[in-house]
Amino acid sequence: MQTAIVIIYTLALTVIFLYSLAQLNLLLNYLKAKKKKDDAPVFDFSKAEEIPFVTIQLPLYNELYVVERLLENISKLDYPKDKLEIQVLDDSTDESLQTTRNTIEALQAAGIPIQHITRSNRKGFKAGALKEGLAIAKGEFIAIFDSDFVPNSDWLQKTVPYFKDEKIGVVQTRWAHLNRDYSLLTKIQAFALDFHFVLEQVGRNFGHHFINFNGTAGIWRKTCILDAGNWQGDTLTEDLDLSYRAQLKKWDFKYLEDVETPAELPVAISAARSQQFRWNKGAAENFQKLYGKLLKDPTVSFKTKFHSFFHLLNSSMFLLVLLVAVLSVPILYIKNNNPAYSWYFNVIAGFAISTVIFFGCYWVTYKRIHGGGIKNFFKYIGMFFTFFSVAMGFSVHNSLAVLEGHFGKKSEFIRTPKFNISSLSNQWKSNIYLKKCLSKNMILESLLFLYFGFAIYSAFLVNDFGLILFHLMLFAGFGFVAFKSIFSRI
């Protein structure tokens, strides 16, 4: 039994270390990218003949609190009205349907080229709605925004020109956060998303590795979508799926770090959990669906295959972290009961370099968003350890999502409740889309909170404090997630 624990623990640490090396390589790519001038060809919008027709798709499903803000915002985008159409792809089944209808009628009366498209069923969920809208779209390019996004008026002016290069299939922009500082939960989510949208996306794009359209705040070439096999609803992350299929078809993606698209972060932990579940399960589903094809493609470089492996298995790191966390307690006792193997434990202590790598990578991202300096560095240290504590607290929830994805268990596309927090303040607690129920995950998270409390006690029991910081972070993380989840549901 001890041998099995040690082997699994070591393998998990090894894969996490390899993942950290992939992130380190992306960091180096990012730093190189910042030194390179972007000389990509662009359309000249001073010439009317170079302004292409664009379709904007707005997929909706029961968005009572944000739909008016979305439609009003999109109607103000600066683009010739004779070369623009807006499709509101509305699968709503509640009172928001009438709100949407009324708002669209008012915009149509004001001369906005907008149409309301509804369906009798939710076949394919978001992917199905996008696919049906695409079939009747007039635009050569298809911009997509989720309901909680509020792009700046010059968004199309900054993105569409890059399609001058006929190899470009997608232009993706960086998400910004309307309510970053609303709570600790929103700060943690922003911290994680900033890392993806700054270091990962830029690093992969600069290295000519596969990146992903993020489901919103980006724009597709219509022929790219069709060439790649169109939208498919067999995974929970249809955006990642289509992105990889398009790049396997040799389409290039363009990522614009300097173009921000503001959006709202979930303020309720239940909303964050549903979003995390969908993203993590969907990534695992796409690994099962696509990585074999990518691996067999002789035209894809080894380095891109390496990065794609960890890109598609990004969510699976939660499972490995959970294994390391749970096994670290018996490891503590094994270490102290087997002094002859002290050399082994000295060796695996070297895996702490992974944490150092992550610390450096996240600091570069944090500095990009918040600026450098001693004051911000100390703020960053607190945020780094807080983020990793809470991320580990989500590891049970996210690991179960990953396992479902890998083993092919299908589930419904669960939308993330939106709040329009800027106008509702704390009234989000009465949001009609929030569900009040306890789950088995929350009970397990509570038990792990106690388990890591025992781990801290064990450090004093065996007089070995090598893992106490790790166990303190796990204790705090599972405590935060468990109590926040339980008390928001009762």
Tab-separated table of C-alpha atoms in Angstrom:
chain	number	residue	atom	x	y	z
A	1	MET	CA	0.000	0.000	0.000
A	2	GLN	CA	2.802	2.403	0.912
A	3	THR	CA	4.540	1.663	-2.386
A	4	ALA	CA	1.370	2.389	-4.377
A	5	ILE	CA	0.879	5.698	-2.557
A	6	VAL	CA	4.469	6.757	-3.224
A	7	ILE	CA	4.284	5.799	-6.924
A	8	ILE	CA	0.987	7.642	-7.551
A	9	TYR	CA	2.215	10.668	-5.590
A	10	THR	CA	5.459	10.798	-7.575
A	11	LEU	CA	3.759	10.384	-10.956
A	12	ALA	CA	1.277	13.167	-10.177
A	13	LEU	CA	4.088	15.512	-9.114
A	14	THR	CA	6.031	14.645	-12.270
A	15	VAL	CA	3.150	15.529	-14.601
A	16	ILE	CA	2.531	18.782	-12.715
A	17	PHE	CA	6.244	19.573	-13.110
A	18	LEU	CA	6.056	18.958	-16.871
A	19	TYR	CA	2.984	21.204	-16.999
A	20	SER	CA	4.950	23.940	-15.221
A	21	LEU	CA	7.712	23.606	-17.835
A	22	ALA	CA	5.105	24.119	-20.566
A	23	GLN	CA	3.972	27.283	-18.775
A	24	LEU	CA	7.576	28.441	-18.449
A	25	ASN	CA	8.015	28.054	-22.206
A	26	LEU	CA	4.860	30.131	-22.760
A	27	LEU	CA	6.322	32.788	-20.473
A	28	LEU	CA	9.464	32.947	-22.615
A	29	ASN	CA	7.288	33.192	-25.733
A	30	TYR	CA	5.291	35.992	-24.125
A	31	LEU	CA	8.412	38.001	-23.310
A	32	LYS	CA	9.647	37.577	-26.895
A	33	ALA	CA	6.248	38.575	-28.279
A	34	LYS	CA	6.291	41.849	-26.347
A	35	LYS	CA	9.487	42.833	-28.179
A	36	LYS	CA	8.092	42.115	-31.629
A	37	LYS	CA	6.212	44.730	-33.624
A	38	ASP	CA	2.913	43.581	-35.120
A	39	ASP	CA	3.179	44.124	-38.866
A	40	ALA	CA	0.196	41.993	-39.900
A	41	PRO	CA	-1.661	43.177	-43.025
A	42	VAL	CA	-4.982	44.933	-42.332
A	43	PHE	CA	-7.964	46.211	-44.280
A	44	ASP	CA	-7.916	49.931	-45.037
A	45	PHE	CA	-11.288	51.106	-43.715
A	46	SER	CA	-10.825	54.493	-45.367
A	47	LYS	CA	-11.752	52.623	-48.552
A	48	ALA	CA	-15.410	51.591	-48.572
A	49	GLU	CA	-14.717	48.586	-50.789
A	50	GLU	CA	-12.445	47.089	-48.103
A	51	ILE	CA	-15.108	47.149	-45.389
A	52	PRO	CA	-16.619	43.636	-45.281
A	53	PHE	CA	-20.111	42.597	-44.213
A	54	VAL	CA	-20.225	41.439	-40.589
A	55	THR	CA	-22.833	39.421	-38.713
A	56	ILE	CA	-22.974	39.708	-34.930
A	57	GLN	CA	-24.454	36.709	-33.121
A	58	LEU	CA	-25.818	37.080	-29.587
A	59	PRO	CA	-26.789	33.669	-28.138
A	60	LEU	CA	-29.275	34.063	-25.266
A	61	TYR	CA	-30.960	31.770	-22.785
A	62	ASN	CA	-32.991	33.330	-19.969
A	63	GLU	CA	-30.895	36.484	-19.513
A	64	LEU	CA	-33.429	38.699	-17.732
A	65	TYR	CA	-30.889	40.849	-15.892
A	66	VAL	CA	-28.450	41.641	-18.689
A	67	VAL	CA	-30.264	41.427	-22.029
A	68	GLU	CA	-31.216	45.117	-22.253
A	69	ARG	CA	-27.663	46.211	-21.418
A	70	LEU	CA	-26.287	43.824	-24.047
A	71	LEU	CA	-28.587	44.938	-26.855
A	72	GLU	CA	-28.173	48.638	-26.134
A	73	ASN	CA	-24.404	48.211	-26.080
A	74	ILE	CA	-24.195	46.205	-29.311
A	75	SER	CA	-26.431	48.710	-31.097
A	76	LYS	CA	-23.782	51.391	-30.454
A	77	LEU	CA	-20.925	49.576	-32.190
A	78	ASP	CA	-19.270	51.833	-34.745
A	79	TYR	CA	-19.700	50.094	-38.105
A	80	PRO	CA	-21.558	50.936	-41.327
A	81	LYS	CA	-25.175	49.842	-40.854
A	82	ASP	CA	-25.424	48.721	-44.470
A	83	LYS	CA	-22.645	46.198	-43.824
A	84	LEU	CA	-23.882	44.882	-40.504
A	85	GLU	CA	-26.553	42.544	-39.203
A	86	ILE	CA	-27.224	41.547	-35.598
A	87	GLN	CA	-28.727	38.130	-34.872
A	88	VAL	CA	-30.257	37.681	-31.427
A	89	LEU	CA	-30.329	33.885	-31.088
A	90	ASP	CA	-32.860	33.574	-28.303
A	91	ASP	CA	-33.588	30.177	-26.735
A	92	SER	CA	-35.212	31.778	-23.676
A	93	THR	CA	-38.222	30.210	-21.992
A	94	ASP	CA	-38.958	32.834	-19.332
A	95	GLU	CA	-40.090	36.455	-19.092
A	96	SER	CA	-36.812	37.676	-20.587
A	97	LEU	CA	-38.163	36.616	-23.999
A	98	GLN	CA	-40.665	39.488	-23.971
A	99	THR	CA	-38.073	41.932	-22.644
A	100	THR	CA	-35.805	40.987	-25.534
A	101	ARG	CA	-38.625	41.316	-28.057
A	102	ASN	CA	-39.556	44.798	-26.802
A	103	THR	CA	-35.952	46.008	-26.830
A	104	ILE	CA	-35.359	44.698	-30.356
A	105	GLU	CA	-38.511	46.357	-31.672
A	106	ALA	CA	-37.330	49.689	-30.272
A	107	LEU	CA	-33.896	49.262	-31.844
A	108	GLN	CA	-35.388	48.273	-35.196
A	109	ALA	CA	-37.504	51.422	-35.124
A	110	ALA	CA	-34.281	53.381	-34.609
A	111	GLY	CA	-32.779	51.855	-37.756
A	112	ILE	CA	-30.571	49.193	-36.159
A	113	PRO	CA	-30.231	46.076	-38.407
A	114	ILE	CA	-31.203	43.568	-35.724
A	115	GLN	CA	-33.371	40.448	-35.879
A	116	HIS	CA	-34.877	38.213	-33.208
A	117	ILE	CA	-34.400	34.500	-33.951
A	118	THR	CA	-36.078	31.932	-31.704
A	119	ARG	CA	-36.240	28.129	-31.728
A	120	SER	CA	-38.836	25.638	-30.541
A	121	ASN	CA	-36.142	23.561	-28.791
A	122	ARG	CA	-32.569	23.893	-27.506
A	123	LYS	CA	-31.069	21.244	-29.762
A	124	GLY	CA	-27.301	21.507	-29.526
A	125	PHE	CA	-27.647	24.262	-26.898
A	126	LYS	CA	-25.375	27.247	-27.679
A	127	ALA	CA	-23.620	25.416	-30.534
A	128	GLY	CA	-26.982	24.560	-32.068
A	129	ALA	CA	-28.181	28.154	-31.891
A	130	LEU	CA	-24.973	29.458	-33.478
A	131	LYS	CA	-25.170	26.854	-36.234
A	132	GLU	CA	-28.776	27.695	-37.115
A	133	GLY	CA	-27.974	31.404	-37.133
A	134	LEU	CA	-24.940	30.807	-39.329
A	135	ALA	CA	-27.102	29.110	-41.970
A	136	ILE	CA	-28.896	32.394	-42.657
A	137	ALA	CA	-26.093	34.835	-41.784
A	138	LYS	CA	-25.239	37.358	-44.500
A	139	GLY	CA	-21.849	38.274	-43.092
A	140	GLU	CA	-18.486	37.127	-44.328
A	141	PHE	CA	-17.327	37.425	-40.725
A	142	ILE	CA	-19.204	36.342	-37.592
A	143	ALA	CA	-18.649	38.164	-34.289
A	144	ILE	CA	-19.988	36.465	-31.156
A	145	PHE	CA	-20.770	37.941	-27.739
A	146	ASP	CA	-22.215	36.278	-24.666
A	147	SER	CA	-24.884	38.199	-22.801
A	148	ASP	CA	-22.613	39.580	-20.059
A	149	PHE	CA	-20.146	41.218	-22.467
A	150	VAL	CA	-20.113	44.931	-23.284
A	151	PRO	CA	-17.608	45.589	-26.093
A	152	ASN	CA	-16.345	49.112	-26.679
A	153	SER	CA	-17.850	50.992	-29.621
A	154	ASP	CA	-14.675	50.646	-31.729
A	155	TRP	CA	-14.446	46.863	-31.234
A	156	LEU	CA	-15.212	45.959	-34.858
A	157	GLN	CA	-12.875	48.680	-36.107
A	158	LYS	CA	-10.027	47.075	-34.141
A	159	THR	CA	-10.680	43.423	-35.002
A	160	VAL	CA	-12.135	43.057	-38.501
A	161	PRO	CA	-9.117	44.600	-40.321
A	162	TYR	CA	-6.896	41.623	-39.428
A	163	PHE	CA	-8.890	39.397	-41.776
A	164	LYS	CA	-7.005	41.025	-44.641
A	165	ASP	CA	-4.767	37.963	-44.311
A	166	GLU	CA	-6.852	35.236	-45.950
A	167	LYS	CA	-5.275	32.569	-43.725
A	168	ILE	CA	-6.773	34.127	-40.586
A	169	GLY	CA	-9.833	32.195	-39.437
A	170	VAL	CA	-10.357	33.801	-36.017
A	171	VAL	CA	-9.514	37.022	-34.224
A	172	GLN	CA	-9.838	36.723	-30.438
A	173	THR	CA	-9.653	39.588	-27.934
A	174	ARG	CA	-8.737	39.722	-24.257
A	175	TRP	CA	-11.470	39.663	-21.641
A	176	ALA	CA	-11.548	42.524	-19.147
A	177	HIS	CA	-13.624	42.470	-15.960
A	178	LEU	CA	-16.363	44.933	-15.036
A	179	ASN	CA	-16.555	43.759	-11.417
A	180	ARG	CA	-13.019	42.537	-10.705
A	181	ASP	CA	-12.926	44.093	-7.225
A	182	TYR	CA	-16.471	43.211	-6.161
A	183	SER	CA	-15.429	40.389	-3.813
A	184	LEU	CA	-12.661	37.921	-3.058
A	185	LEU	CA	-14.367	35.439	-5.385
A	186	THR	CA	-14.345	37.851	-8.343
A	187	LYS	CA	-10.724	38.835	-7.650
A	188	ILE	CA	-9.704	35.169	-7.746
A	189	GLN	CA	-11.562	34.541	-11.004
A	190	ALA	CA	-10.013	37.638	-12.588
A	191	PHE	CA	-6.556	36.524	-11.438
A	192	ALA	CA	-6.993	33.148	-13.164
A	193	LEU	CA	-8.544	34.533	-16.350
A	194	ASP	CA	-5.884	37.227	-16.692
A	195	PHE	CA	-3.230	34.513	-16.687
A	196	HIS	CA	-4.954	32.723	-19.553
A	197	PHE	CA	-5.671	35.853	-21.588
A	198	VAL	CA	-2.260	37.410	-21.115
A	199	LEU	CA	0.417	34.744	-20.850
A	200	GLU	CA	-1.181	31.600	-22.282
A	201	GLN	CA	-2.949	33.058	-25.296
A	202	VAL	CA	-0.065	35.329	-26.294
A	203	GLY	CA	2.541	32.638	-25.598
A	204	ARG	CA	0.780	29.993	-27.673
A	205	ASN	CA	-0.066	32.375	-30.499
A	206	PHE	CA	3.496	33.709	-30.735
A	207	GLY	CA	4.881	30.153	-30.703
A	208	HIS	CA	2.510	29.149	-33.533
A	209	HIS	CA	0.789	26.635	-31.268
A	210	PHE	CA	-2.952	25.960	-31.145
A	211	ILE	CA	-4.966	28.542	-29.217
A	212	ASN	CA	-8.690	28.725	-28.654
A	213	PHE	CA	-11.552	31.024	-29.470
A	214	ASN	CA	-12.999	31.721	-26.028
A	215	GLY	CA	-16.671	31.383	-26.919
A	216	THR	CA	-17.211	35.139	-26.982
A	217	ALA	CA	-15.437	38.444	-27.658
A	218	GLY	CA	-14.012	37.080	-30.887
A	219	ILE	CA	-14.832	36.971	-34.570
A	220	TRP	CA	-14.749	34.115	-37.095
A	221	ARG	CA	-14.366	33.943	-40.834
A	222	LYS	CA	-17.550	32.166	-41.950
A	223	THR	CA	-15.718	29.941	-44.431
A	224	CYS	CA	-13.391	28.829	-41.617
A	225	ILE	CA	-16.346	27.636	-39.521
A	226	LEU	CA	-17.781	25.702	-42.446
A	227	ASP	CA	-14.436	24.262	-43.528
A	228	ALA	CA	-13.778	22.991	-39.997
A	229	GLY	CA	-17.105	21.147	-39.846
A	230	ASN	CA	-19.353	23.842	-38.340
A	231	TRP	CA	-20.503	24.100	-34.731
A	232	GLN	CA	-20.997	20.761	-32.994
A	233	GLY	CA	-22.819	20.221	-29.714
A	234	ASP	CA	-21.225	16.963	-28.563
A	235	THR	CA	-18.984	18.673	-25.980
A	236	LEU	CA	-19.714	21.335	-23.359
A	237	THR	CA	-17.035	23.642	-24.781
A	238	GLU	CA	-18.014	23.963	-28.420
A	239	ASP	CA	-15.611	26.898	-28.782
A	240	LEU	CA	-12.520	24.839	-27.922
A	241	ASP	CA	-13.759	22.011	-30.149
A	242	LEU	CA	-14.211	24.186	-33.250
A	243	SER	CA	-10.938	26.013	-32.551
A	244	TYR	CA	-8.893	22.828	-32.691
A	245	ARG	CA	-10.748	21.469	-35.722
A	246	ALA	CA	-10.105	24.746	-37.560
A	247	GLN	CA	-6.397	24.757	-36.737
A	248	LEU	CA	-6.108	21.118	-37.783
A	249	LYS	CA	-7.449	22.412	-41.117
A	250	LYS	CA	-4.473	24.829	-41.130
A	251	TRP	CA	-6.372	28.036	-40.373
A	252	ASP	CA	-4.389	30.657	-38.440
A	253	PHE	CA	-5.722	32.440	-35.359
A	254	LYS	CA	-4.916	36.012	-34.377
A	255	TYR	CA	-4.914	36.999	-30.708
A	256	LEU	CA	-5.165	40.687	-29.767
A	257	GLU	CA	-3.955	41.197	-26.210
A	258	ASP	CA	-4.337	44.970	-26.414
A	259	VAL	CA	-8.025	44.874	-27.384
A	260	GLU	CA	-10.074	44.518	-24.195
A	261	THR	CA	-13.664	43.309	-24.119
A	262	PRO	CA	-15.268	44.007	-20.723
A	263	ALA	CA	-17.497	41.371	-19.149
A	264	GLU	CA	-19.061	40.462	-15.839
A	265	LEU	CA	-17.609	37.815	-13.531
A	266	PRO	CA	-19.965	35.507	-11.576
A	267	VAL	CA	-20.502	36.916	-8.085
A	268	ALA	CA	-22.239	33.871	-6.594
A	269	ILE	CA	-20.134	30.807	-5.891
A	270	SER	CA	-22.885	28.591	-7.324
A	271	ALA	CA	-22.586	30.453	-10.638
A	272	ALA	CA	-18.797	30.133	-10.564
A	273	ARG	CA	-19.141	26.406	-9.836
A	274	SER	CA	-21.459	25.820	-12.802
A	275	GLN	CA	-19.105	27.737	-15.095
A	276	GLN	CA	-16.070	25.844	-13.804
A	277	PHE	CA	-17.860	22.514	-14.234
A	278	ARG	CA	-18.692	23.250	-17.865
A	279	TRP	CA	-15.225	24.507	-18.747
A	280	ASN	CA	-13.376	21.672	-17.026
A	281	LYS	CA	-15.596	18.874	-18.285
A	282	GLY	CA	-15.610	20.346	-21.785
A	283	ALA	CA	-11.810	20.466	-21.917
A	284	ALA	CA	-11.606	16.787	-20.964
A	285	GLU	CA	-14.243	15.918	-23.580
A	286	ASN	CA	-12.231	17.723	-26.224
A	287	PHE	CA	-9.046	15.927	-25.239
A	288	GLN	CA	-10.832	12.626	-25.827
A	289	LYS	CA	-12.357	13.859	-29.084
A	290	LEU	CA	-9.420	15.640	-30.683
A	291	TYR	CA	-6.006	14.845	-29.258
A	292	GLY	CA	-5.695	11.526	-31.071
A	293	LYS	CA	-6.236	13.276	-34.411
A	294	LEU	CA	-3.708	15.955	-33.542
A	295	LEU	CA	-1.143	13.394	-32.369
A	296	LYS	CA	-1.392	11.479	-35.651
A	297	ASP	CA	-1.066	14.595	-37.824
A	298	PRO	CA	2.492	14.556	-39.244
A	299	THR	CA	2.292	18.251	-40.149
A	300	VAL	CA	1.907	19.328	-36.506
A	301	SER	CA	5.249	19.854	-34.744
A	302	PHE	CA	6.240	17.935	-31.614
A	303	LYS	CA	6.352	21.188	-29.642
A	304	THR	CA	2.792	22.071	-30.659
A	305	LYS	CA	1.647	18.557	-29.745
A	306	PHE	CA	3.326	18.984	-26.347
A	307	HIS	CA	1.607	22.308	-25.697
A	308	SER	CA	-1.738	21.038	-27.005
A	309	PHE	CA	-1.495	18.050	-24.657
A	310	PHE	CA	-1.314	20.334	-21.644
A	311	HIS	CA	-3.757	22.836	-23.139
A	312	LEU	CA	-6.480	20.208	-23.516
A	313	LEU	CA	-5.521	18.584	-20.196
A	314	ASN	CA	-5.336	21.916	-18.392
A	315	SER	CA	-8.432	21.085	-16.347
A	316	SER	CA	-7.083	17.614	-15.561
A	317	MET	CA	-4.395	19.270	-13.432
A	318	PHE	CA	-7.117	19.669	-10.791
A	319	LEU	CA	-7.328	15.883	-10.559
A	320	LEU	CA	-3.560	15.585	-10.128
A	321	VAL	CA	-3.483	18.355	-7.528
A	322	LEU	CA	-6.281	16.613	-5.619
A	323	LEU	CA	-4.326	13.334	-5.692
A	324	VAL	CA	-1.176	15.056	-4.420
A	325	ALA	CA	-3.162	16.839	-1.713
A	326	VAL	CA	-4.955	13.753	-0.397
A	327	LEU	CA	-1.866	11.531	-0.567
A	328	SER	CA	0.375	14.138	1.058
A	329	VAL	CA	-1.004	13.216	4.489
A	330	PRO	CA	-0.078	9.508	4.377
A	331	ILE	CA	3.188	10.579	2.699
A	332	LEU	CA	3.948	12.619	5.822
A	333	TYR	CA	3.654	9.476	7.958
A	334	ILE	CA	5.485	7.255	5.445
A	335	LYS	CA	8.379	9.710	5.443
A	336	ASN	CA	8.706	9.718	9.201
A	337	ASN	CA	8.295	5.951	9.575
A	338	ASN	CA	10.914	5.125	6.914
A	339	PRO	CA	14.107	7.121	7.613
A	340	ALA	CA	16.044	4.873	5.197
A	341	TYR	CA	14.149	6.519	2.327
A	342	SER	CA	14.991	10.078	3.315
A	343	TRP	CA	16.971	10.417	0.057
A	344	TYR	CA	13.763	9.856	-1.940
A	345	PHE	CA	11.878	12.537	-0.042
A	346	ASN	CA	14.785	14.929	-0.513
A	347	VAL	CA	14.557	14.313	-4.272
A	348	ILE	CA	10.800	14.875	-4.557
A	349	ALA	CA	11.146	18.045	-2.499
A	350	GLY	CA	12.770	19.393	-5.646
A	351	PHE	CA	9.365	19.380	-7.321
A	352	ALA	CA	8.730	22.571	-5.356
A	353	ILE	CA	10.388	24.240	-8.349
A	354	SER	CA	6.980	23.946	-10.034
A	355	THR	CA	5.573	26.415	-7.516
A	356	VAL	CA	8.466	28.795	-8.178
A	357	ILE	CA	7.767	28.621	-11.929
A	358	PHE	CA	4.051	29.289	-11.430
A	359	PHE	CA	4.902	32.168	-9.086
A	360	GLY	CA	7.066	33.802	-11.751
A	361	CYS	CA	4.550	33.248	-14.552
A	362	TYR	CA	1.623	34.688	-12.622
A	363	TRP	CA	3.711	37.672	-11.510
A	364	VAL	CA	4.379	38.647	-15.132
A	365	THR	CA	0.632	38.518	-15.795
A	366	TYR	CA	-0.242	40.436	-12.629
A	367	LYS	CA	2.330	43.126	-13.445
A	368	ARG	CA	0.894	43.464	-16.971
A	369	ILE	CA	-2.573	44.217	-15.565
A	370	HIS	CA	-1.816	46.074	-12.322
A	371	GLY	CA	1.681	47.453	-12.823
A	372	GLY	CA	4.932	46.632	-11.045
A	373	GLY	CA	6.554	48.094	-7.940
A	374	ILE	CA	7.120	46.836	-4.396
A	375	LYS	CA	3.589	47.642	-3.222
A	376	ASN	CA	1.966	45.675	-6.036
A	377	PHE	CA	4.460	42.841	-5.592
A	378	PHE	CA	3.398	42.341	-1.982
A	379	LYS	CA	-0.248	42.511	-3.033
A	380	TYR	CA	0.575	39.893	-5.630
A	381	ILE	CA	2.126	37.535	-3.074
A	382	GLY	CA	-1.086	37.581	-1.041
A	383	MET	CA	-3.212	37.121	-4.158
A	384	PHE	CA	-1.053	34.260	-5.456
A	385	PHE	CA	-1.399	32.159	-2.316
A	386	THR	CA	-5.065	33.064	-1.912
A	387	PHE	CA	-5.774	32.060	-5.503
A	388	PHE	CA	-3.996	28.717	-5.238
A	389	SER	CA	-5.688	27.968	-1.913
A	390	VAL	CA	-9.158	28.538	-3.340
A	391	ALA	CA	-8.287	26.812	-6.627
A	392	MET	CA	-7.320	23.722	-4.637
A	393	GLY	CA	-10.587	24.096	-2.738
A	394	PHE	CA	-12.394	23.735	-6.066
A	395	SER	CA	-10.371	20.628	-6.968
A	396	VAL	CA	-13.024	18.087	-5.903
A	397	HIS	CA	-15.747	19.801	-7.910
A	398	ASN	CA	-13.512	20.272	-10.936
A	399	SER	CA	-11.989	16.778	-10.740
A	400	LEU	CA	-15.432	15.185	-10.877
A	401	ALA	CA	-16.183	17.301	-13.955
A	402	VAL	CA	-12.918	16.162	-15.557
A	403	LEU	CA	-13.636	12.492	-14.832
A	404	GLU	CA	-17.100	12.792	-16.381
A	405	GLY	CA	-15.500	14.334	-19.459
A	406	HIS	CA	-12.865	11.643	-19.851
A	407	PHE	CA	-15.321	8.792	-19.293
A	408	GLY	CA	-17.901	10.185	-21.706
A	409	LYS	CA	-20.760	10.916	-19.317
A	410	LYS	CA	-23.041	13.385	-21.087
A	411	SER	CA	-24.754	16.267	-19.315
A	412	GLU	CA	-26.859	19.278	-20.207
A	413	PHE	CA	-25.285	22.624	-21.048
A	414	ILE	CA	-25.831	24.587	-17.818
A	415	ARG	CA	-25.771	28.340	-18.352
A	416	THR	CA	-23.951	30.595	-15.925
A	417	PRO	CA	-26.423	32.980	-14.207
A	418	LYS	CA	-25.736	36.636	-15.051
A	419	PHE	CA	-26.440	39.486	-12.640
A	420	ASN	CA	-25.696	42.964	-14.070
A	421	ILE	CA	-23.959	43.585	-10.779
A	422	SER	CA	-23.194	47.238	-11.478
A	423	SER	CA	-26.867	48.098	-11.007
A	424	LEU	CA	-28.063	45.350	-8.683
A	425	SER	CA	-25.407	45.652	-5.967
A	426	ASN	CA	-26.115	42.949	-3.363
A	427	GLN	CA	-29.580	42.258	-4.757
A	428	TRP	CA	-28.041	39.417	-6.782
A	429	LYS	CA	-28.959	37.135	-3.881
A	430	SER	CA	-32.583	37.285	-5.052
A	431	ASN	CA	-31.636	36.339	-8.630
A	432	ILE	CA	-34.317	33.957	-9.898
A	433	TYR	CA	-31.740	31.803	-11.704
A	434	LEU	CA	-29.865	30.791	-8.540
A	435	LYS	CA	-30.719	27.327	-7.233
A	436	LYS	CA	-30.958	26.533	-3.532
A	437	CYS	CA	-29.739	22.990	-2.951
A	438	LEU	CA	-26.851	21.180	-1.310
A	439	SER	CA	-24.760	18.728	-3.305
A	440	LYS	CA	-22.624	15.722	-2.453
A	441	ASN	CA	-19.612	17.719	-3.615
A	442	MET	CA	-20.140	20.236	-0.819
A	443	ILE	CA	-20.267	17.466	1.778
A	444	LEU	CA	-17.029	15.998	0.409
A	445	GLU	CA	-15.411	19.444	0.423
A	446	SER	CA	-16.419	19.870	4.066
A	447	LEU	CA	-14.883	16.496	4.950
A	448	LEU	CA	-11.645	17.465	3.199
A	449	PHE	CA	-11.625	20.710	5.174
A	450	LEU	CA	-11.549	18.551	8.321
A	451	TYR	CA	-9.045	16.149	6.749
A	452	PHE	CA	-6.535	18.914	6.126
A	453	GLY	CA	-7.145	20.226	9.622
A	454	PHE	CA	-5.955	16.790	10.743
A	455	ALA	CA	-2.976	17.149	8.376
A	456	ILE	CA	-1.927	20.338	10.181
A	457	TYR	CA	-2.269	18.546	13.530
A	458	SER	CA	-0.168	15.678	12.122
A	459	ALA	CA	2.740	18.036	11.445
A	460	PHE	CA	3.000	18.698	15.169
A	461	LEU	CA	2.418	15.033	15.958
A	462	VAL	CA	5.411	13.826	13.909
A	463	ASN	CA	7.376	17.068	14.287
A	464	ASP	CA	7.704	17.518	10.509
A	465	PHE	CA	6.630	20.885	9.107
A	466	GLY	CA	7.781	20.431	5.519
A	467	LEU	CA	4.201	20.288	4.195
A	468	ILE	CA	2.474	22.553	6.691
A	469	LEU	CA	2.163	25.573	4.347
A	470	PHE	CA	0.638	23.302	1.686
A	471	HIS	CA	-1.800	21.858	4.230
A	472	LEU	CA	-2.682	25.303	5.596
A	473	MET	CA	-3.543	26.415	2.052
A	474	LEU	CA	-5.674	23.307	1.516
A	475	PHE	CA	-7.396	23.810	4.871
A	476	ALA	CA	-8.188	27.436	4.010
A	477	GLY	CA	-9.188	26.661	0.413
A	478	PHE	CA	-11.578	23.831	1.190
A	479	GLY	CA	-12.953	25.813	4.111
A	480	PHE	CA	-13.663	28.819	1.894
A	481	VAL	CA	-15.304	26.794	-0.888
A	482	ALA	CA	-17.300	24.541	1.450
A	483	PHE	CA	-18.659	27.237	3.743
A	484	LYS	CA	-19.256	29.748	0.954
A	485	SER	CA	-21.150	27.105	-1.025
A	486	ILE	CA	-23.195	25.775	1.884
A	487	PHE	CA	-24.226	29.136	3.311
A	488	SER	CA	-25.184	30.459	-0.118
A	489	ARG	CA	-27.534	27.484	-0.568
A	490	ILE	CA	-29.426	27.519	2.740
